Amino acid sequence: MEVITMELIKADVTVVGGGIAGLCAAIAAARQGLQVSLINDRPVLGGNASSEVRVHINGSAYLGNSPSYYAREGGLVEELKLRIFHYNPLYNKKLMLSLSDTVLLDMVYDEPNISLFLNTCVHETGMENGRIKWVEGLQLASERKFRFESRTYIDCSGDGVVGYQAGALFRWGREARHEYKEDLAPEVADHYTMGDTILFQARDVEYSVPYKRPGFAYDITKLDFFDSIRKGLNHRAFPRKINGLGGLWWLEYGGHMDVIANNEDIALELRKLVYGIWDYIKNSGEFDDVDNLILDYVCPIPGKRESRRFIGDHMLSQNDLTTKPHFEDAVSVGGWYMDLHAAKGIYDEGPATAWNFVPGLYNIPFRSLFSQNIPNLMFAGRNISATHVAFGSTRVMATCGCMGQAVGTAASLCMKYEIDPAAIVESHMGELQALLLRDGQTIVGLQEELDPYFAEGLQIRASSQRSYANPHPTEALPLEKGLCLVLPIQTSVAESVQIKIKNISEHSETLHVKLFGGERKENYIPSCELKDYRLAIAAGHDDWITLDMGCEKPADDKIYIVLEGTARLAVYVNEEKITGAVSFHYKPEAPSRLKKFNQSICFKDLLPPQNMYNPENVVNGYSRPYGLPNGWISERTEGREWLELSFASPKSLDEIHLVFNSQLDLEHFDDPIESLIQDYDVILTFEDGTEREIVIRGNYLTLNKHKVDAQGVTRIRFDFCATFGSPYHEVFAVKLFAPTTISEGQVKSQ
């Protein structure tokens, strides 16, 4: 009998797990120049986002409802989402998901520093002096066995297979309320986790297809929970339309069991439920238009939510998410609600989940991403150092991907300085944060200061600049329910602004005006009342009025103007999206629950005038709205616009990065993002008067990097030719990088 020979694979870092966290970790490390082994036990990449499991990549934008408004993550997660949409515009409709697998594979194969091992199960981890020395993987189909050796290991396997085998300290289940002073935790600790779900796909084949329930499946009408789901109780409800149904997230099971040891039993139970529910949908007579539907796809494996959570130097808890303390070692963000599912899933008598409010973006510290007792082990994904309650927010895949980018980047510093992750916190956090920001990672409150080498004598001009106004109304919205207009303010005070009001009554109506300020720059939450007054609007009035503000600029740089009235009183709006100036429904019972209505309240003549979209904003160190909009916007145009940076003396220039507006208030998008700039030219002028041109056509990314490796540059000009539909050209940031021997770039915390 032939013996399988062990193949030795050496790399700088080994990443175990090819979900979104592991994918981002591997790509980040590879782009920093490391040789990476990426090991995945499935035939496709993406984990729960793959075509096998079919879950959307959700994150801090909380389905577009985040009180931080501009909350979608940047960095590799943003790139990944935009690439998936570019090649697979039907992804958000849960169709053609195999193309998404291809996009993820393409991103990995595009990195020459990554060696990918699919269908490879890590079954043993070797230790030496308390450190991971190697991990072994078996690739059954090819009958190959590998030993992976590297300096640093990153466990993104979900269940934490490497950390567990290495003896890393971990938690399982729910902590007691007193341990971290979490009021959402149970009084007494237990071993309950969140359960698993098997999703499925329904499809219309345009002719009648019968369905017979297989023998192993349940007749769900005889199960205890049947009446509850038929009536749509406890968040467990069938959608109105079944065609295209991508599964039922609440069809969950196993959190009261060991979801690892009982994996196969849980999967079987979920299959019994899936096929039984499809029998009910097809054959009960309670659903319309289901004759032509087939059960097109049933996931072969359950999507798992929770199992082991490792212990790092900081255990992220509920209060870290709600009070948002300052972390010197912040490396990524989260923002999904603390979404705590019922442990027994479909068999639980209580609600399927509890969506516990998180007040917008929060930072995640690096100390939660490496092991407390295994010095060369980092982790990202659902196995990070977080309590069960905090995990309810951090577990979603976009958040996991951002953590993956953080640890993948950190691995490069471990290699550079021959250190372990804990030493980065002590001596190299500024460098890690600078690398992450350079690559588009979102970290709340961190500012990339322009390198002094470029800043001295820099002049910035633009072809035009959008005025800070929205003066062209298209319709009037009644004010029987309050609306709120949020205006970022640059100046130390806000005196007045004009809005357009219509009174259709034959009598005078009262407009109730409330002014609020906020406390946190990343949020759109009215929290402190500044002024409250009423205005009489004459019968038949249909014109602009002046609102007195007389307020000092609040801590979050924004004035919240709440308008309340009656159904006979209306404020004018239009379809414009004005970066920074946001309109939403005002709910006094829950003012922090931002509810969009996808239109903008018209305003003009803000006093004092605000130079809000100055081209100089592109070098202010922010790459998205934070308090202020932080970007340059041209005037409305159908032609070209330009932005120009001129230096007082010739400069050596290694790279130029451009950050465009990709509508960060959206979680997902079914149409091209209109504000993205797709066609532009970069023109470098040198001290001898010669020029070099870089022509870009068909861009679809937010962050665009241009390696120029140029000396003697006196001017950089950007000619913007076309967007995906917006009449404005918007740039959040222009980042300039000198050769490393010259650069003095810094990161500053706000």
Tab-separated table of C-alpha atoms in Angstrom, residues 43 48 51 70 121 126 134 207 305 336 349 493 522 555-556 607 628 641 676 683 714 747:
chain	number	residue	atom	x	y	z
A	43	PRO	CA	-14.396	23.680	-2.316
A	48	ASN	CA	-21.435	31.765	4.888
A	51	SER	CA	-22.864	29.783	-3.050
A	70	TYR	CA	-22.348	56.773	6.481
A	121	CYS	CA	-9.103	20.118	6.570
A	126	GLY	CA	1.912	21.123	16.598
A	134	TRP	CA	2.917	23.844	12.468
A	207	TYR	CA	-45.195	25.295	-15.466
A	305	ARG	CA	-23.588	31.421	13.891
A	336	TRP	CA	-24.737	45.770	13.523
A	349	GLU	CA	-41.219	29.675	22.646
A	493	VAL	CA	-22.471	79.440	15.099
A	522	GLU	CA	-19.839	59.656	13.446
A	555	ALA	CA	-19.985	68.731	19.553
A	556	ASP	CA	-20.854	66.597	16.525
A	607	LEU	CA	-26.143	81.930	7.415
A	628	LEU	CA	-18.497	67.382	8.373
A	641	GLU	CA	-14.519	68.755	-13.948
A	676	LEU	CA	-18.788	56.861	-8.193
A	683	ILE	CA	-1.816	64.131	-15.335
A	714	THR	CA	5.309	70.050	-9.590
A	747	VAL	CA	-2.068	59.149	12.168
